[in-house]
């Protein structure tokens, strides 16, 4: 029923396995310059770990640590054993380099294959990877996972929508991997070109690599006429295949045989109670070349309490609320871009694309939301447009408690990328 028996391993055994692996990774990580020093300073050894709670004796690792020990300071094996390099996309600053041994690539492909199998992808499927190849892990990582599962795998890469659709039709593609903002664009593109998505052979989309709301997922499912499943990962933990939804679409199972999950309170890094939102902190058990211990992802989520109807014992995390770095503070109110997306995409007049702009007026920070409107609502009647603008502003106010400026934009007029969307533009420095 499952790709791997470990997916339904009873909790006591799963935790026993985790404890053994935690000790093991502490021993292995000590070979890297960074952890050798960090462990010496804190006096920890593999013997310090007697229970899973003892993970708290280990130091946290941050993105700044990775940058400060760039490029090779985290290698726990000789460089000659590394066979691949990836880099994070640099969404929040300069990129970091991640290295993989042959064994790392094998275990990563297995985790991806397991994830895809869990949402119904089978060896008979034709799988098109609509994500950028190159340093981004969503290219090769997903690719080798689909091949490992046995799918005929098409490395389409991102962009060139007409060619994507041609490939999908010509080769009867049944499963795709795509970044959610590009999936929304693709859906609108089909409408514009008079194509009926129900006539396309696809049935499954894996969507991930950037924050998106349940509203966005629903739209993707409707526009593309398929099922879309949330896929979470980050380069520092291999890439995709860290946590994945199952067919029930009710949270993402973290593969706990490969990763130790902690949710810590953002301010003092104490364990957050189950069900409460905090920062996701991960330890990789399987990675040999560059194991990371208690890596602070900056991603905000919570553990979903209770069991999943699918029978997997690995705990679930909720959809990522955003990155800690994404939080905007406007007029003293904390706002996450995903709250804005949720409000916008719940309105039928709104098309798929939007941009959030921060600017300064006098000494005050202001928020402007530019939002594309569907063609049928983008009418010439000024009064109708003004009314719509007001309705959007008040819907946003209900969600974020301040009233932003709203600018209506014509369909397809805002910048669009096939990679991770840039949802927030900070113009504050420029306005000074
Ligand atoms: P970068 O941090 O530079 O974007 P990565 O390509 O490694 O580099 O991206 C990992 C990050 O992407 C995660 O830490 C998270 O913020 C985001 N991410 C990945 N998958 C998802 C997802 N399914 N939902 C929300 N955010 C995601
Ligand atoms: Zn499940």
CSV table of C-alpha atoms in Angstrom, one decimal, residues 3-426:
chain,number,residue,atom,x,y,z
A,3,UNK,CA,6.1,2.9,-1.2
A,4,UNK,CA,8.1,2.1,1.9
A,5,UNK,CA,7.1,0.1,5.0
A,6,UNK,CA,8.7,2.7,7.2
A,7,UNK,CA,5.8,5.1,6.3
A,8,UNK,CA,3.5,3.2,8.7
A,9,UNK,CA,6.1,2.2,11.3
A,10,UNK,CA,4.5,2.4,14.8
A,11,UNK,CA,5.6,5.5,16.6
A,12,UNK,CA,7.6,3.8,19.3
A,13,UNK,CA,9.7,2.0,16.7
A,14,UNK,CA,9.9,5.1,14.5
A,15,UNK,CA,11.2,7.1,17.5
A,16,UNK,CA,13.7,4.4,18.4
A,17,UNK,CA,15.0,4.6,14.8
A,18,UNK,CA,15.2,8.4,15.1
A,19,UNK,CA,17.2,8.2,18.3
A,20,UNK,CA,19.7,5.8,16.8
A,21,UNK,CA,20.0,8.0,13.7
A,22,UNK,CA,20.3,11.2,15.8
A,23,UNK,CA,23.3,9.7,17.6
A,24,UNK,CA,24.8,8.6,14.4
A,25,UNK,CA,24.4,12.0,12.7
A,26,UNK,CA,26.0,13.8,15.7
A,27,UNK,CA,29.0,11.4,15.3
A,28,UNK,CA,29.3,12.0,11.6
A,29,UNK,CA,28.7,15.8,11.7
A,30,UNK,CA,31.6,16.2,14.1
A,31,UNK,CA,33.9,15.6,11.1
A,32,UNK,CA,32.9,18.9,9.6
A,33,UNK,CA,34.9,22.0,10.6
A,34,UNK,CA,31.7,23.9,11.7
A,35,UNK,CA,30.3,21.2,14.0
A,36,UNK,CA,33.7,20.1,15.4
A,37,UNK,CA,34.0,23.5,16.8
A,38,UNK,CA,30.4,24.0,17.8
A,39,UNK,CA,30.3,20.6,19.6
A,40,UNK,CA,33.6,21.4,21.4
A,41,UNK,CA,32.3,24.7,22.5
A,42,UNK,CA,29.0,23.2,23.9
A,43,UNK,CA,30.7,20.0,25.1
A,44,UNK,CA,28.3,17.6,23.3
A,45,UNK,CA,29.3,14.2,22.0
A,46,UNK,CA,27.1,11.4,20.6
A,47,UNK,CA,26.9,10.0,24.2
A,48,UNK,CA,25.1,13.2,25.3
A,49,UNK,CA,22.1,12.0,23.3
A,50,UNK,CA,20.1,9.5,25.4
A,51,UNK,CA,16.6,10.5,24.3
A,52,UNK,CA,15.1,12.5,21.5
A,53,UNK,CA,14.5,15.4,23.8
A,54,UNK,CA,18.3,15.6,24.2
A,55,UNK,CA,18.4,17.1,20.7
A,56,UNK,CA,18.0,20.4,22.6
A,57,UNK,CA,21.5,20.1,23.9
A,58,UNK,CA,22.7,20.5,20.3
A,59,UNK,CA,23.4,23.9,18.9
A,60,UNK,CA,21.0,25.5,16.4
A,61,UNK,CA,22.4,26.1,12.8
A,62,UNK,CA,21.4,29.2,10.9
A,63,UNK,CA,21.6,30.3,7.3
A,64,UNK,CA,24.2,32.9,8.5
A,65,UNK,CA,26.3,29.9,9.7
A,66,UNK,CA,26.1,28.4,6.2
A,67,UNK,CA,27.1,31.7,4.7
A,68,UNK,CA,30.0,32.3,7.1
A,69,UNK,CA,31.4,28.8,6.4
A,70,UNK,CA,30.9,29.1,2.6
A,71,UNK,CA,31.8,27.1,0.6
A,72,UNK,CA,33.2,24.0,2.2
A,73,UNK,CA,33.0,24.5,6.0
A,74,UNK,CA,30.1,22.1,6.5
A,75,UNK,CA,31.5,19.1,4.6
A,76,UNK,CA,31.6,16.0,6.8
A,77,UNK,CA,33.3,13.9,4.2
A,78,UNK,CA,36.3,14.6,1.9
A,79,UNK,CA,35.4,16.9,-1.0
A,80,UNK,CA,36.4,14.1,-3.4
A,81,UNK,CA,33.3,12.1,-2.3
A,82,UNK,CA,30.9,14.9,-3.3
A,83,UNK,CA,29.3,14.4,-6.7
A,84,UNK,CA,26.7,17.2,-6.9
A,85,UNK,CA,26.3,20.8,-5.9
A,86,UNK,CA,23.0,22.7,-5.6
A,87,UNK,CA,22.3,26.2,-4.2
A,88,UNK,CA,19.3,27.7,-2.6
A,89,UNK,CA,17.5,30.1,-4.9
A,90,UNK,CA,18.6,33.1,-2.8
A,91,UNK,CA,15.1,34.3,-2.2
A,92,UNK,CA,16.2,35.9,1.1
A,93,UNK,CA,19.8,36.9,0.4
A,94,UNK,CA,23.0,35.5,-1.0
A,95,UNK,CA,22.7,31.8,-1.9
A,96,UNK,CA,24.2,28.9,0.0
A,97,UNK,CA,25.9,25.9,-1.5
A,98,UNK,CA,24.8,22.4,-0.7
A,99,UNK,CA,26.8,19.3,-1.5
A,100,UNK,CA,25.7,15.7,-2.1
A,101,UNK,CA,27.6,12.4,-2.1
A,102,UNK,CA,26.4,9.6,-4.3
A,103,UNK,CA,24.6,8.0,-1.3
A,104,UNK,CA,22.9,11.4,-0.6
A,105,UNK,CA,21.5,11.4,-4.2
A,106,UNK,CA,20.2,7.9,-3.8
A,107,UNK,CA,18.4,8.5,-0.5
A,108,UNK,CA,17.0,11.8,-1.8
A,109,UNK,CA,15.6,10.2,-5.0
A,110,UNK,CA,14.0,7.5,-2.7
A,111,UNK,CA,12.3,10.2,-0.6
A,112,UNK,CA,11.0,12.0,-3.7
A,113,UNK,CA,9.7,8.7,-5.2
A,114,UNK,CA,8.0,7.8,-1.9
A,115,UNK,CA,6.3,11.2,-1.9
A,116,UNK,CA,5.1,11.0,-5.5
A,117,UNK,CA,3.8,7.4,-4.9
A,118,UNK,CA,1.8,8.7,-1.9
A,119,UNK,CA,-0.3,10.9,-4.1
A,120,UNK,CA,-0.9,8.2,-6.7
A,121,UNK,CA,1.9,8.6,-9.2
A,122,UNK,CA,2.8,5.2,-10.6
A,123,UNK,CA,5.6,3.9,-12.9
A,124,UNK,CA,3.1,4.0,-15.8
A,125,UNK,CA,2.7,7.7,-15.5
A,126,UNK,CA,4.4,10.2,-17.8
A,127,UNK,CA,5.9,12.9,-15.6
A,128,UNK,CA,6.7,16.4,-16.8
A,129,UNK,CA,8.9,18.5,-14.6
A,130,UNK,CA,7.9,22.1,-15.3
A,131,UNK,CA,10.6,23.6,-13.0
A,132,UNK,CA,13.9,25.3,-13.7
A,133,UNK,CA,16.8,22.9,-14.0
A,134,UNK,CA,20.2,24.0,-12.7
A,135,UNK,CA,21.1,25.0,-9.2
A,136,UNK,CA,17.5,24.9,-8.1
A,137,UNK,CA,16.7,21.6,-6.4
A,138,UNK,CA,13.2,21.4,-7.9
A,139,UNK,CA,14.8,20.5,-11.3
A,140,UNK,CA,17.1,17.5,-10.8
A,141,UNK,CA,15.7,16.6,-7.4
A,142,UNK,CA,12.2,16.0,-8.7
A,143,UNK,CA,13.6,14.6,-11.9
A,144,UNK,CA,15.5,11.8,-10.3
A,145,UNK,CA,12.6,11.0,-7.9
A,146,UNK,CA,10.3,10.5,-10.8
A,147,UNK,CA,12.8,8.3,-12.6
A,148,UNK,CA,13.4,6.3,-9.4
A,149,UNK,CA,9.7,5.6,-9.3
A,150,UNK,CA,9.9,4.4,-12.9
A,151,UNK,CA,8.0,7.2,-14.6
A,152,UNK,CA,8.8,8.3,-18.1
A,153,UNK,CA,10.2,11.7,-17.1
A,154,UNK,CA,10.3,14.8,-19.3
A,155,UNK,CA,12.8,17.5,-18.2
A,156,UNK,CA,10.8,20.3,-19.7
A,157,UNK,CA,12.2,23.0,-17.4
A,158,UNK,CA,10.3,26.2,-16.7
A,159,UNK,CA,8.6,28.7,-19.1
A,160,UNK,CA,7.6,28.6,-22.7
A,161,UNK,CA,3.9,27.7,-22.0
A,162,UNK,CA,3.0,26.8,-25.6
A,163,UNK,CA,5.8,24.2,-25.6
A,164,UNK,CA,4.8,22.8,-22.2
A,165,UNK,CA,1.2,22.2,-23.5
A,166,UNK,CA,2.5,20.6,-26.7
A,167,UNK,CA,4.7,18.2,-24.7
A,168,UNK,CA,1.8,17.4,-22.4
A,169,UNK,CA,-0.4,16.5,-25.4
A,170,UNK,CA,2.1,14.8,-27.5
A,171,UNK,CA,3.4,12.5,-24.8
A,172,UNK,CA,0.1,12.2,-22.9
A,173,UNK,CA,1.6,13.5,-19.7
A,174,UNK,CA,-0.4,12.4,-16.6
A,175,UNK,CA,1.6,14.0,-13.8
A,176,UNK,CA,3.4,17.4,-13.6
A,177,UNK,CA,5.6,19.3,-11.1
A,178,UNK,CA,5.1,23.0,-11.2
A,179,UNK,CA,5.6,26.1,-9.0
A,180,UNK,CA,2.1,27.3,-7.8
A,181,UNK,CA,2.3,30.8,-9.2
A,182,UNK,CA,3.3,29.4,-12.6
A,183,UNK,CA,0.5,26.9,-12.4
A,184,UNK,CA,-2.0,29.8,-11.9
A,185,UNK,CA,-0.5,31.5,-14.9
A,186,UNK,CA,-0.7,28.3,-17.0
A,187,UNK,CA,-4.4,28.0,-16.1
A,188,UNK,CA,-5.1,31.5,-17.3
A,189,UNK,CA,-3.1,30.8,-20.4
A,190,UNK,CA,-5.4,27.9,-21.2
A,191,UNK,CA,-8.5,30.0,-20.9
A,192,UNK,CA,-7.0,32.7,-23.1
A,193,UNK,CA,-6.1,30.2,-25.8
A,194,UNK,CA,-9.5,28.6,-25.7
A,195,UNK,CA,-8.2,25.2,-24.5
A,196,UNK,CA,-10.3,23.0,-22.3
A,197,UNK,CA,-8.2,21.7,-19.5
A,198,UNK,CA,-10.5,18.7,-19.1
A,199,UNK,CA,-9.2,17.5,-22.4
A,200,UNK,CA,-5.6,17.4,-21.3
A,201,UNK,CA,-4.4,14.0,-20.1
A,202,UNK,CA,-2.9,15.2,-16.8
A,203,UNK,CA,-4.5,14.2,-13.5
A,204,UNK,CA,-1.9,15.1,-10.8
A,205,UNK,CA,0.2,18.2,-10.1
A,206,UNK,CA,2.8,18.5,-7.4
A,207,UNK,CA,3.0,22.1,-6.4
A,208,UNK,CA,5.6,23.6,-4.0
A,209,UNK,CA,8.8,25.6,-3.6
A,210,UNK,CA,7.0,28.7,-2.6
A,211,UNK,CA,4.3,29.7,-0.1
A,212,UNK,CA,0.7,29.5,-1.4
A,213,UNK,CA,-2.7,29.4,0.1
A,214,UNK,CA,-5.5,26.8,0.0
A,215,UNK,CA,-7.4,29.3,-2.2
A,216,UNK,CA,-4.5,29.1,-4.7
A,217,UNK,CA,-4.6,25.3,-4.6
A,218,UNK,CA,-8.3,25.3,-5.3
A,219,UNK,CA,-7.9,27.6,-8.2
A,220,UNK,CA,-5.1,25.5,-9.7
A,221,UNK,CA,-7.3,22.4,-9.4
A,222,UNK,CA,-10.2,24.1,-11.1
A,223,UNK,CA,-8.2,25.9,-13.8
A,224,UNK,CA,-6.1,22.8,-14.7
A,225,UNK,CA,-8.8,20.2,-13.9
A,226,UNK,CA,-6.5,18.0,-11.8
A,227,UNK,CA,-5.6,17.3,-8.2
A,228,UNK,CA,-2.8,19.4,-6.8
A,229,UNK,CA,-0.6,18.3,-3.9
A,230,UNK,CA,1.6,20.4,-1.7
A,231,UNK,CA,5.3,19.6,-1.7
A,232,UNK,CA,7.7,21.1,0.8
A,233,UNK,CA,11.5,21.0,0.9
A,234,UNK,CA,14.6,23.2,1.0
A,235,UNK,CA,18.0,22.9,-0.4
A,236,UNK,CA,19.6,22.6,3.0
A,237,UNK,CA,17.6,19.4,3.6
A,238,UNK,CA,18.3,18.0,0.1
A,239,UNK,CA,15.4,19.9,-1.6
A,240,UNK,CA,11.9,18.6,-2.4
A,241,UNK,CA,10.8,15.4,-0.6
A,242,UNK,CA,11.1,16.7,3.0
A,243,UNK,CA,7.3,16.9,3.7
A,244,UNK,CA,4.5,16.0,1.3
A,245,UNK,CA,0.8,15.8,1.3
A,246,UNK,CA,-0.9,12.4,0.9
A,247,UNK,CA,-4.0,11.8,-1.1
A,248,UNK,CA,-6.1,13.2,1.8
A,249,UNK,CA,-4.7,16.8,1.3
A,250,UNK,CA,-4.8,17.6,5.0
A,251,UNK,CA,-1.2,18.6,5.8
A,252,UNK,CA,2.2,17.4,4.8
A,253,UNK,CA,3.8,14.3,6.3
A,254,UNK,CA,7.4,15.0,7.3
A,255,UNK,CA,9.5,11.9,6.5
A,256,UNK,CA,10.5,11.4,10.0
A,257,UNK,CA,12.9,8.5,9.3
A,258,UNK,CA,15.0,11.0,7.4
A,259,UNK,CA,14.3,14.3,9.3
A,260,UNK,CA,13.9,15.2,12.9
A,261,UNK,CA,11.2,17.9,13.2
A,262,UNK,CA,11.1,20.6,15.9
A,263,UNK,CA,8.7,23.5,16.0
A,264,UNK,CA,10.3,26.3,18.1
A,265,UNK,CA,8.8,29.5,19.4
A,266,UNK,CA,10.2,32.3,17.3
A,267,UNK,CA,11.5,34.5,20.1
A,268,UNK,CA,13.1,32.1,22.6
A,269,UNK,CA,13.4,28.9,20.7
A,270,UNK,CA,11.6,26.8,23.2
A,271,UNK,CA,9.5,23.9,21.8
A,272,UNK,CA,6.1,25.1,20.8
A,273,UNK,CA,3.2,23.0,21.9
A,274,UNK,CA,1.7,20.7,19.3
A,275,UNK,CA,-0.7,22.6,17.1
A,276,UNK,CA,0.9,26.0,17.7
A,277,UNK,CA,2.7,27.9,15.0
A,278,UNK,CA,6.4,28.4,15.3
A,279,UNK,CA,9.6,28.1,13.3
A,280,UNK,CA,10.3,24.8,11.7
A,281,UNK,CA,13.7,23.4,12.7
A,282,UNK,CA,15.0,20.3,10.9
A,283,UNK,CA,17.9,17.8,11.4
A,284,UNK,CA,18.8,15.6,8.4
A,285,UNK,CA,19.5,12.0,9.4
A,286,UNK,CA,20.4,10.6,6.0
A,287,UNK,CA,22.7,13.2,4.5
A,288,UNK,CA,26.3,12.1,4.5
A,289,UNK,CA,28.2,14.8,2.7
A,290,UNK,CA,26.8,17.8,4.5
A,291,UNK,CA,24.6,16.8,7.5
A,292,UNK,CA,22.8,19.7,9.1
A,293,UNK,CA,21.7,19.7,12.7
A,294,UNK,CA,18.8,21.7,14.0
A,295,UNK,CA,18.7,23.9,11.0
A,296,UNK,CA,16.5,26.9,11.4
A,297,UNK,CA,14.4,27.0,8.2
A,298,UNK,CA,12.7,30.4,9.1
A,299,UNK,CA,9.5,28.8,7.8
A,300,UNK,CA,6.5,29.2,10.0
A,301,UNK,CA,4.1,26.2,10.4
A,302,UNK,CA,2.6,24.0,13.1
A,303,UNK,CA,2.3,20.3,13.8
A,304,UNK,CA,-1.2,19.1,12.9
A,305,UNK,CA,-2.3,17.1,16.0
A,306,UNK,CA,-3.9,13.7,15.5
A,307,UNK,CA,-3.6,10.9,13.0
A,308,UNK,CA,-4.0,11.1,9.3
A,309,UNK,CA,-6.7,8.8,7.8
A,310,UNK,CA,-4.1,7.4,5.4
A,311,UNK,CA,-2.4,5.4,8.1
A,312,UNK,CA,1.0,6.9,7.9
A,313,UNK,CA,2.6,7.4,11.3
A,314,UNK,CA,4.8,10.3,10.3
A,315,UNK,CA,3.5,13.6,11.7
A,316,UNK,CA,2.0,16.3,9.5
A,317,UNK,CA,2.9,20.0,9.2
A,318,UNK,CA,0.4,22.6,8.1
A,319,UNK,CA,0.8,24.6,4.9
A,320,UNK,CA,3.7,27.0,5.4
A,321,UNK,CA,2.3,30.3,6.7
A,322,UNK,CA,5.3,32.2,5.3
A,323,UNK,CA,8.9,32.8,6.2
A,324,UNK,CA,9.7,34.7,9.4
A,325,UNK,CA,11.5,37.1,7.1
A,326,UNK,CA,8.4,37.7,5.0
A,327,UNK,CA,6.5,39.4,7.8
A,328,UNK,CA,5.6,43.0,7.0
A,329,UNK,CA,5.0,45.5,9.8
A,330,UNK,CA,2.8,48.3,8.5
A,331,UNK,CA,1.3,50.9,10.9
A,332,UNK,CA,2.3,48.6,13.7
A,333,UNK,CA,0.3,45.6,12.3
A,334,UNK,CA,2.0,42.3,11.5
A,335,UNK,CA,1.0,41.1,8.0
A,336,UNK,CA,2.0,38.0,6.1
A,337,UNK,CA,1.8,38.1,2.3
A,338,UNK,CA,-0.2,34.9,2.4
A,339,UNK,CA,-3.0,36.6,4.2
A,340,UNK,CA,-3.3,39.0,1.3
A,341,UNK,CA,-3.3,36.2,-1.2
A,342,UNK,CA,-6.0,34.4,0.8
A,343,UNK,CA,-8.2,37.4,0.7
A,344,UNK,CA,-7.6,38.2,-3.0
A,345,UNK,CA,-8.0,34.7,-4.4
A,346,UNK,CA,-11.3,34.3,-2.5
A,347,UNK,CA,-12.8,36.9,-4.7
A,348,UNK,CA,-14.2,35.7,-8.1
A,349,UNK,CA,-13.4,39.0,-9.9
A,350,UNK,CA,-9.7,38.7,-9.1
A,351,UNK,CA,-7.4,36.9,-11.7
A,352,UNK,CA,-4.3,35.0,-10.7
A,353,UNK,CA,-1.6,37.5,-10.2
A,354,UNK,CA,-0.9,40.3,-7.7
A,355,UNK,CA,2.0,42.3,-6.3
A,356,UNK,CA,2.4,43.8,-2.9
A,357,UNK,CA,4.3,47.0,-2.7
A,358,UNK,CA,5.7,48.8,0.3
A,359,UNK,CA,6.4,52.5,0.0
A,360,UNK,CA,6.9,55.5,2.2
A,361,UNK,CA,4.8,58.6,2.3
A,362,UNK,CA,6.2,61.2,4.6
A,363,UNK,CA,7.4,59.1,7.6
A,364,UNK,CA,4.7,56.5,7.2
A,365,UNK,CA,5.1,53.1,5.6
A,366,UNK,CA,2.3,52.3,3.3
A,367,UNK,CA,1.0,49.2,1.6
A,368,UNK,CA,-0.2,49.0,-2.0
A,369,UNK,CA,-1.7,46.0,-3.6
A,370,UNK,CA,-1.8,45.7,-7.3
A,371,UNK,CA,-4.1,43.0,-8.5
A,372,UNK,CA,-5.1,41.7,-11.9
A,373,UNK,CA,-8.8,41.5,-12.6
A,374,UNK,CA,-10.4,39.0,-14.9
A,375,UNK,CA,-11.2,40.3,-18.3
A,376,UNK,CA,-14.9,40.1,-17.9
A,377,UNK,CA,-14.8,42.4,-14.8
A,378,UNK,CA,-12.3,44.9,-16.3
A,379,UNK,CA,-15.1,47.0,-17.7
A,380,UNK,CA,-15.1,50.6,-19.0
A,381,UNK,CA,-17.6,51.7,-16.4
A,382,UNK,CA,-15.6,53.8,-13.9
A,383,UNK,CA,-18.2,53.5,-11.2
A,384,UNK,CA,-18.1,49.7,-11.4
A,385,UNK,CA,-14.3,49.7,-11.2
A,386,UNK,CA,-14.2,52.0,-8.3
A,387,UNK,CA,-16.8,49.9,-6.5
A,388,UNK,CA,-14.7,46.8,-7.1
A,389,UNK,CA,-11.6,48.5,-5.9
A,390,UNK,CA,-13.4,49.5,-2.7
A,391,UNK,CA,-14.7,45.9,-2.2
A,392,UNK,CA,-11.2,44.5,-2.6
A,393,UNK,CA,-9.8,47.0,-0.1
A,394,UNK,CA,-12.4,46.3,2.4
A,395,UNK,CA,-12.0,42.5,2.0
A,396,UNK,CA,-8.3,43.0,2.6
A,397,UNK,CA,-9.0,45.2,5.6
A,398,UNK,CA,-11.1,42.3,7.1
A,399,UNK,CA,-8.1,40.1,6.8
A,400,UNK,CA,-5.1,42.3,7.6
A,401,UNK,CA,-6.8,45.0,9.7
A,402,UNK,CA,-5.5,47.9,7.7
A,403,UNK,CA,-6.8,49.3,4.5
A,404,UNK,CA,-4.2,49.2,1.7
A,405,UNK,CA,-4.3,51.2,-1.5
A,406,UNK,CA,-5.7,48.9,-4.2
A,407,UNK,CA,-4.8,49.3,-7.8
A,408,UNK,CA,-6.6,47.3,-10.4
A,409,UNK,CA,-4.5,45.9,-13.2
A,410,UNK,CA,-5.4,44.4,-16.5
A,411,UNK,CA,-5.1,40.6,-16.9
A,412,UNK,CA,-1.5,39.6,-17.6
A,413,UNK,CA,-0.1,43.1,-17.0
A,414,UNK,CA,1.9,42.4,-13.9
A,415,UNK,CA,5.3,40.8,-14.0
A,416,UNK,CA,5.2,37.0,-14.2
A,417,UNK,CA,8.0,34.5,-13.8
A,418,UNK,CA,8.1,30.7,-14.3
A,419,UNK,CA,10.2,30.4,-11.2
A,420,UNK,CA,9.4,31.5,-7.6
A,421,UNK,CA,7.1,34.5,-7.7
A,422,UNK,CA,8.3,37.8,-6.3
A,423,UNK,CA,5.2,38.8,-4.4
A,424,UNK,CA,6.5,41.7,-2.4
A,425,UNK,CA,8.4,44.7,-3.7
A,426,UNK,CA,9.9,47.0,-1.2
